[in-house]
Amino acid sequence: MPKPWPHPKSTYEGQQQAARKRYEARSEEREKAAIRMRSSNPVEAATADKIAVREAAIDPRDGLGLERVIGNNDLFPVSYLEAGMQAAKSVCRIEVRDHIGRVIGYGTGFLVSPSLLLTNNHVLPREEDTLYSAVQFNYELDMNFKERQMKSFNCAPKRLFLTDAELDFTLVAVDEEASDGTRLSDFGYLKLYSEPGKILEGEYVSIIQHPQGAPKMVAIRENRVTDMLEHFIHYSTDTRAGSSGAPVFNDQWMVAALHHAGVPDPNDSAAFIANEGVRISSILQAIERRRPGLNKEQRRLLDEVIHHLEVGQAAEAVEELDLEWYEGSTGYDPDFLGVNYKVPHPALRSDLEEDAAPLIAGGHILNYTHFSVVLSRSRQLALYTAVNIDGSQLKDVGRSDRWLFDPRMDRKYQCGPPVYEHPDIDRGHLVRRRDPVWGERAAEANEDTFHFTNAAPQHKKLNQQIWLGLEDYILQNTDEHNLKVSVFTGPVFREDDIEYRGVRIPAEFWKVAVMVKTDGKLSATAYLLSQKSFIDDLEFAFGEYKTYQVPVLQIEELTGLGFGELKQHDPLHGQEALVQRVVNGHTDIIL
């Protein structure tokens, strides 16, 4: 008889030991959590941002939803059971086989899109493991305790196979039809939402699983979350070997975690003191980071996996303008400085080209009045902005403060209100509000700058006085009859940027300003706004921000953008590549 643990057993044991180390390292925090749970309900113990996400997951028509979360009411509508049965359809048994067809173990998995399955890395660690294994739906007992007719599908790893040993997940494509013609779409799929906070410490979870490879079972609700880690959660849910890869649900049957390991009792090798799941938000972030290396078809498959909650938007201005608004927007003009001084859009490195968020109508450049924006689909923020400034026609227009989504692009690529609800995070204009506000369409330009596509999360204590004065100073040094400047701005994306509500917040921003000097020569100067240090969890003990003048070449190296011949017109060109001049005032700038 095949062994009930996932394949290979050594990998599973490694996950168990890693889970135990995480559990032991959290002993002090867990004691504090236990005190919180005894003295309050999950909502009272949670931060405002977590509460906002949790509330967004509850259907407003469910009048008792929040009451159940805080433990004040255990009454459910009958539809709760129906929703659970619907969720269960997408959960399957994975029969792990070797290359000669022998069954060597079982695991659990579930569909997360019309064609993609999620399970553990230790269940299907390699592409070849998926080729020999079977994905079996309907392996369950009906009301008369008779087995339903099982439907078996093969995996299609050539279409997509992503795996991560550290977060212990595998995402793999599945054939759209079983051998008997049954459609995979008959089993639906479970939507995955990217926002952290879908489950709260002290709340109850349910798991639909195939324990020891047995017919589908459910451990329902009386299973409490005991600890929340950065990438994992611990809970007291009943599971057994074979449950690896099962979905961990909140009360709305929304997947909050991927079950992956029991936490062994250090005092009893035969016992377990908790179970551990991998947070779905962490898995989706890891998946999104893989996107640039995938082909077009694989990226399309991923588009069907990641979904977003509309958190806190009832109190926010999240309007959209009619498409007619944008019809006359020609955006950034490369010939703005004159026919002899063409300054094109930056070239995108190949991985950035793939990462550029698409417009619904095609292309990736969002054109507004006197400026343009190109967004990163993986970061939901601008790769760069480009603006033309005519200092001789600048106009005074009052602030709008009505922040807008752009209807020309899917909202999932636009970093919206949730991340800005933190009291220490400001919406930082990338294209400065006053820069494009000139000429006959000044009012439209002012309104355009209040799109979320032109915003970046910045700490409220960020000192931008020198940064904001750069363009004023540069304008004063252009030809007095011209007074024109073209400016590119954007964030520096790093893997270690701190994360908040699914968005990694850049710690550095850059700017490249291009002008024609009074001697008729082109000048391109680059600047970097940087901080020395920052900490995790958005406590925001930020280090001091400083502004540096740096070579254009350095901005290219940091961002992957290509500025073409502008390097030749940089006063720092030819100096040491990493030279940085601290800018404490305008007199420190070399034009």
PDB file of N, CA and C in Angstrom, residues 2-15 94-100 102-108 119-134 161 163 168-170 213 241-245 260:
ATOM      1  N   PRO A   2       0.579   2.235  -0.782  1.00  0.00           N
ATOM      2  CA  PRO A   2       1.436   3.421  -0.827  1.00  0.00           C
ATOM      3  C   PRO A   2       1.437   4.177   0.495  1.00  0.00           C
ATOM      4  N   LYS A   3       2.554   4.785   0.789  1.00  0.00           N
ATOM      5  CA  LYS A   3       2.661   5.554   2.019  1.00  0.00           C
ATOM      6  C   LYS A   3       1.861   6.848   1.889  1.00  0.00           C
ATOM      7  N   PRO A   4       1.237   7.301   2.986  1.00  0.00           N
ATOM      8  CA  PRO A   4       0.351   8.453   2.891  1.00  0.00           C
ATOM      9  C   PRO A   4       1.040   9.802   2.903  1.00  0.00           C
ATOM     10  N   TRP A   5       2.331   9.846   3.140  1.00  0.00           N
ATOM     11  CA  TRP A   5       2.969  11.167   3.155  1.00  0.00           C
ATOM     12  C   TRP A   5       3.291  11.636   1.744  1.00  0.00           C
ATOM     13  N   PRO A   6       3.413  12.927   1.596  1.00  0.00           N
ATOM     14  CA  PRO A   6       3.730  13.461   0.265  1.00  0.00           C
ATOM     15  C   PRO A   6       5.118  13.045  -0.178  1.00  0.00           C
ATOM     16  N   HIS A   7       5.359  13.191  -1.449  1.00  0.00           N
ATOM     17  CA  HIS A   7       6.622  12.807  -2.065  1.00  0.00           C
ATOM     18  C   HIS A   7       7.471  14.046  -2.304  1.00  0.00           C
ATOM     19  N   PRO A   8       8.789  14.036  -1.959  1.00  0.00           N
ATOM     20  CA  PRO A   8       9.458  12.969  -1.224  1.00  0.00           C
ATOM     21  C   PRO A   8       9.376  13.218   0.275  1.00  0.00           C
ATOM     22  N   LYS A   9       9.396  12.181   1.068  1.00  0.00           N
ATOM     23  CA  LYS A   9       9.208  12.285   2.516  1.00  0.00           C
ATOM     24  C   LYS A   9      10.273  13.175   3.155  1.00  0.00           C
ATOM     25  N   SER A  10      11.510  13.081   2.679  1.00  0.00           N
ATOM     26  CA  SER A  10      12.587  13.879   3.283  1.00  0.00           C
ATOM     27  C   SER A  10      12.308  15.371   3.143  1.00  0.00           C
ATOM     28  N   THR A  11      11.733  15.770   2.007  1.00  0.00           N
ATOM     29  CA  THR A  11      11.400  17.178   1.807  1.00  0.00           C
ATOM     30  C   THR A  11      10.313  17.606   2.775  1.00  0.00           C
ATOM     31  N   TYR A  12       9.316  16.761   2.990  1.00  0.00           N
ATOM     32  CA  TYR A  12       8.227  17.068   3.914  1.00  0.00           C
ATOM     33  C   TYR A  12       8.769  17.212   5.334  1.00  0.00           C
ATOM     34  N   GLU A  13       9.644  16.314   5.723  1.00  0.00           N
ATOM     35  CA  GLU A  13      10.228  16.404   7.063  1.00  0.00           C
ATOM     36  C   GLU A  13      11.030  17.690   7.220  1.00  0.00           C
ATOM     37  N   GLY A  14      11.689  18.107   6.142  1.00  0.00           N
ATOM     38  CA  GLY A  14      12.423  19.372   6.190  1.00  0.00           C
ATOM     39  C   GLY A  14      11.489  20.543   6.426  1.00  0.00           C
ATOM     40  N   GLN A  15      10.313  20.520   5.785  1.00  0.00           N
ATOM     41  CA  GLN A  15       9.325  21.573   6.006  1.00  0.00           C
ATOM     42  C   GLN A  15       8.817  21.553   7.445  1.00  0.00           C
ATOM     43  N   ILE A  94      -4.176  14.637  -5.127  1.00  0.00           N
ATOM     44  CA  ILE A  94      -3.047  14.447  -6.039  1.00  0.00           C
ATOM     45  C   ILE A  94      -2.440  13.081  -5.743  1.00  0.00           C
ATOM     46  N   GLU A  95      -2.473  12.228  -6.728  1.00  0.00           N
ATOM     47  CA  GLU A  95      -1.881  10.904  -6.599  1.00  0.00           C
ATOM     48  C   GLU A  95      -0.477  10.984  -7.189  1.00  0.00           C
ATOM     49  N   VAL A  96       0.518  10.956  -6.320  1.00  0.00           N
ATOM     50  CA  VAL A  96       1.903  11.136  -6.751  1.00  0.00           C
ATOM     51  C   VAL A  96       2.475   9.793  -7.192  1.00  0.00           C
ATOM     52  N   ARG A  97       2.940   9.761  -8.432  1.00  0.00           N
ATOM     53  CA  ARG A  97       3.459   8.508  -8.990  1.00  0.00           C
ATOM     54  C   ARG A  97       4.891   8.696  -9.445  1.00  0.00           C
ATOM     55  N   ASP A  98       5.618   7.581  -9.519  1.00  0.00           N
ATOM     56  CA  ASP A  98       6.978   7.644 -10.041  1.00  0.00           C
ATOM     57  C   ASP A  98       6.943   7.390 -11.551  1.00  0.00           C
ATOM     58  N   HIS A  99       8.121   7.286 -12.167  1.00  0.00           N
ATOM     59  CA  HIS A  99       8.197   7.219 -13.628  1.00  0.00           C
ATOM     60  C   HIS A  99       7.678   5.918 -14.213  1.00  0.00           C
ATOM     61  N   ILE A 100       7.453   4.900 -13.368  1.00  0.00           N
ATOM     62  CA  ILE A 100       6.886   3.652 -13.892  1.00  0.00           C
ATOM     63  C   ILE A 100       5.435   3.471 -13.443  1.00  0.00           C
ATOM     64  N   ARG A 102       4.078   3.745 -10.323  1.00  0.00           N
ATOM     65  CA  ARG A 102       3.775   3.327  -8.968  1.00  0.00           C
ATOM     66  C   ARG A 102       3.316   4.516  -8.142  1.00  0.00           C
ATOM     67  N   VAL A 103       2.267   4.320  -7.335  1.00  0.00           N
ATOM     68  CA  VAL A 103       1.788   5.385  -6.445  1.00  0.00           C
ATOM     69  C   VAL A 103       2.701   5.427  -5.226  1.00  0.00           C
ATOM     70  N   ILE A 104       3.313   6.573  -4.991  1.00  0.00           N
ATOM     71  CA  ILE A 104       4.270   6.681  -3.872  1.00  0.00           C
ATOM     72  C   ILE A 104       3.800   7.655  -2.796  1.00  0.00           C
ATOM     73  N   GLY A 105       2.649   8.290  -2.982  1.00  0.00           N
ATOM     74  CA  GLY A 105       2.140   9.190  -1.956  1.00  0.00           C
ATOM     75  C   GLY A 105       0.952   9.980  -2.448  1.00  0.00           C
ATOM     76  N   TYR A 106       0.363  10.747  -1.514  1.00  0.00           N
ATOM     77  CA  TYR A 106      -0.791  11.563  -1.829  1.00  0.00           C
ATOM     78  C   TYR A 106      -0.598  12.980  -1.302  1.00  0.00           C
ATOM     79  N   GLY A 107      -1.260  13.879  -1.953  1.00  0.00           N
ATOM     80  CA  GLY A 107      -1.316  15.247  -1.477  1.00  0.00           C
ATOM     81  C   GLY A 107      -2.666  15.828  -1.854  1.00  0.00           C
ATOM     82  N   THR A 108      -2.869  17.083  -1.514  1.00  0.00           N
ATOM     83  CA  THR A 108      -4.094  17.803  -1.855  1.00  0.00           C
ATOM     84  C   THR A 108      -3.710  19.010  -2.702  1.00  0.00           C
ATOM     85  N   THR A 119      -0.510  23.616  -5.194  1.00  0.00           N
ATOM     86  CA  THR A 119      -0.248  22.629  -4.151  1.00  0.00           C
ATOM     87  C   THR A 119       1.101  22.956  -3.535  1.00  0.00           C
ATOM     88  N   ASN A 120       1.665  22.015  -2.771  1.00  0.00           N
ATOM     89  CA  ASN A 120       2.963  22.247  -2.143  1.00  0.00           C
ATOM     90  C   ASN A 120       4.123  21.844  -3.041  1.00  0.00           C
ATOM     91  N   ASN A 121       5.240  22.502  -2.853  1.00  0.00           N
ATOM     92  CA  ASN A 121       6.478  22.107  -3.524  1.00  0.00           C
ATOM     93  C   ASN A 121       6.873  20.695  -3.099  1.00  0.00           C
ATOM     94  N   HIS A 122       6.661  20.352  -1.824  1.00  0.00           N
ATOM     95  CA  HIS A 122       7.089  19.015  -1.394  1.00  0.00           C
ATOM     96  C   HIS A 122       6.136  17.922  -1.877  1.00  0.00           C
ATOM     97  N   VAL A 123       5.000  18.311  -2.439  1.00  0.00           N
ATOM     98  CA  VAL A 123       4.121  17.329  -3.082  1.00  0.00           C
ATOM     99  C   VAL A 123       4.546  17.109  -4.529  1.00  0.00           C
ATOM    100  N   LEU A 124       4.749  18.211  -5.256  1.00  0.00           N
ATOM    101  CA  LEU A 124       5.214  18.145  -6.649  1.00  0.00           C
ATOM    102  C   LEU A 124       6.426  19.063  -6.797  1.00  0.00           C
ATOM    103  N   PRO A 125       7.600  18.596  -6.408  1.00  0.00           N
ATOM    104  CA  PRO A 125       8.773  19.481  -6.393  1.00  0.00           C
ATOM    105  C   PRO A 125       9.405  19.734  -7.758  1.00  0.00           C
ATOM    106  N   ARG A 126       9.194  18.817  -8.698  1.00  0.00           N
ATOM    107  CA  ARG A 126       9.862  18.940  -9.997  1.00  0.00           C
ATOM    108  C   ARG A 126       8.850  18.798 -11.127  1.00  0.00           C
ATOM    109  N   GLU A 127       9.208  19.338 -12.260  1.00  0.00           N
ATOM    110  CA  GLU A 127       8.324  19.276 -13.417  1.00  0.00           C
ATOM    111  C   GLU A 127       8.024  17.829 -13.794  1.00  0.00           C
ATOM    112  N   GLU A 128       9.039  16.965 -13.715  1.00  0.00           N
ATOM    113  CA  GLU A 128       8.820  15.572 -14.115  1.00  0.00           C
ATOM    114  C   GLU A 128       7.864  14.847 -13.167  1.00  0.00           C
ATOM    115  N   ASP A 129       7.798  15.298 -11.883  1.00  0.00           N
ATOM    116  CA  ASP A 129       6.854  14.681 -10.955  1.00  0.00           C
ATOM    117  C   ASP A 129       5.417  14.888 -11.413  1.00  0.00           C
ATOM    118  N   THR A 130       5.148  16.045 -12.008  1.00  0.00           N
ATOM    119  CA  THR A 130       3.786  16.329 -12.457  1.00  0.00           C
ATOM    120  C   THR A 130       3.405  15.485 -13.670  1.00  0.00           C
ATOM    121  N   LEU A 131       4.381  15.097 -14.469  1.00  0.00           N
ATOM    122  CA  LEU A 131       4.105  14.331 -15.684  1.00  0.00           C
ATOM    123  C   LEU A 131       3.554  12.946 -15.368  1.00  0.00           C
ATOM    124  N   TYR A 132       3.981  12.359 -14.259  1.00  0.00           N
ATOM    125  CA  TYR A 132       3.585  10.992 -13.917  1.00  0.00           C
ATOM    126  C   TYR A 132       2.395  10.957 -12.960  1.00  0.00           C
ATOM    127  N   SER A 133       2.071  12.088 -12.333  1.00  0.00           N
ATOM    128  CA  SER A 133       1.061  12.105 -11.278  1.00  0.00           C
ATOM    129  C   SER A 133      -0.327  12.422 -11.831  1.00  0.00           C
ATOM    130  N   ALA A 134      -1.356  12.122 -11.028  1.00  0.00           N
ATOM    131  CA  ALA A 134      -2.747  12.326 -11.437  1.00  0.00           C
ATOM    132  C   ALA A 134      -3.429  13.325 -10.505  1.00  0.00           C
ATOM    133  N   PHE A 161       4.818  25.906 -15.136  1.00  0.00           N
ATOM    134  CA  PHE A 161       5.252  25.216 -13.920  1.00  0.00           C
ATOM    135  C   PHE A 161       6.117  26.182 -13.122  1.00  0.00           C
ATOM    136  N   THR A 163       7.585  26.774  -9.096  1.00  0.00           N
ATOM    137  CA  THR A 163       7.691  26.154  -7.783  1.00  0.00           C
ATOM    138  C   THR A 163       8.663  26.944  -6.917  1.00  0.00           C
ATOM    139  N   ASP A 168       7.224  26.794  -0.212  1.00  0.00           N
ATOM    140  CA  ASP A 168       6.621  25.471  -0.346  1.00  0.00           C
ATOM    141  C   ASP A 168       5.347  25.484  -1.189  1.00  0.00           C
ATOM    142  N   PHE A 169       5.420  26.056  -2.385  1.00  0.00           N
ATOM    143  CA  PHE A 169       4.263  25.985  -3.274  1.00  0.00           C
ATOM    144  C   PHE A 169       4.695  25.573  -4.669  1.00  0.00           C
ATOM    145  N   THR A 170       3.782  24.953  -5.376  1.00  0.00           N
ATOM    146  CA  THR A 170       3.930  24.656  -6.799  1.00  0.00           C
ATOM    147  C   THR A 170       2.649  25.080  -7.506  1.00  0.00           C
ATOM    148  N   GLY A 213      -4.785  10.609   1.836  1.00  0.00           N
ATOM    149  CA  GLY A 213      -5.272  10.187   0.525  1.00  0.00           C
ATOM    150  C   GLY A 213      -6.701   9.709   0.533  1.00  0.00           C
ATOM    151  N   ALA A 241      -1.232  13.630   7.369  1.00  0.00           N
ATOM    152  CA  ALA A 241      -0.413  13.497   6.167  1.00  0.00           C
ATOM    153  C   ALA A 241      -1.329  13.255   4.980  1.00  0.00           C
ATOM    154  N   GLY A 242      -1.014  13.894   3.876  1.00  0.00           N
ATOM    155  CA  GLY A 242      -1.885  13.837   2.713  1.00  0.00           C
ATOM    156  C   GLY A 242      -2.703  15.110   2.575  1.00  0.00           C
ATOM    157  N   SER A 243      -2.772  15.889   3.663  1.00  0.00           N
ATOM    158  CA  SER A 243      -3.495  17.158   3.623  1.00  0.00           C
ATOM    159  C   SER A 243      -2.623  18.273   3.071  1.00  0.00           C
ATOM    160  N   SER A 244      -1.358  17.994   2.868  1.00  0.00           N
ATOM    161  CA  SER A 244      -0.450  18.996   2.325  1.00  0.00           C
ATOM    162  C   SER A 244      -0.971  19.517   0.991  1.00  0.00           C
ATOM    163  N   GLY A 245      -1.014  20.855   0.858  1.00  0.00           N
ATOM    164  CA  GLY A 245      -1.506  21.462  -0.368  1.00  0.00           C
ATOM    165  C   GLY A 245      -2.964  21.844  -0.300  1.00  0.00           C
ATOM    166  N   HIS A 260       0.677  23.391   4.665  1.00  0.00           N
ATOM    167  CA  HIS A 260       1.858  22.690   4.166  1.00  0.00           C
ATOM    168  C   HIS A 260       2.583  21.831   5.185  1.00  0.00           C
TER     169      HIS A 260
END
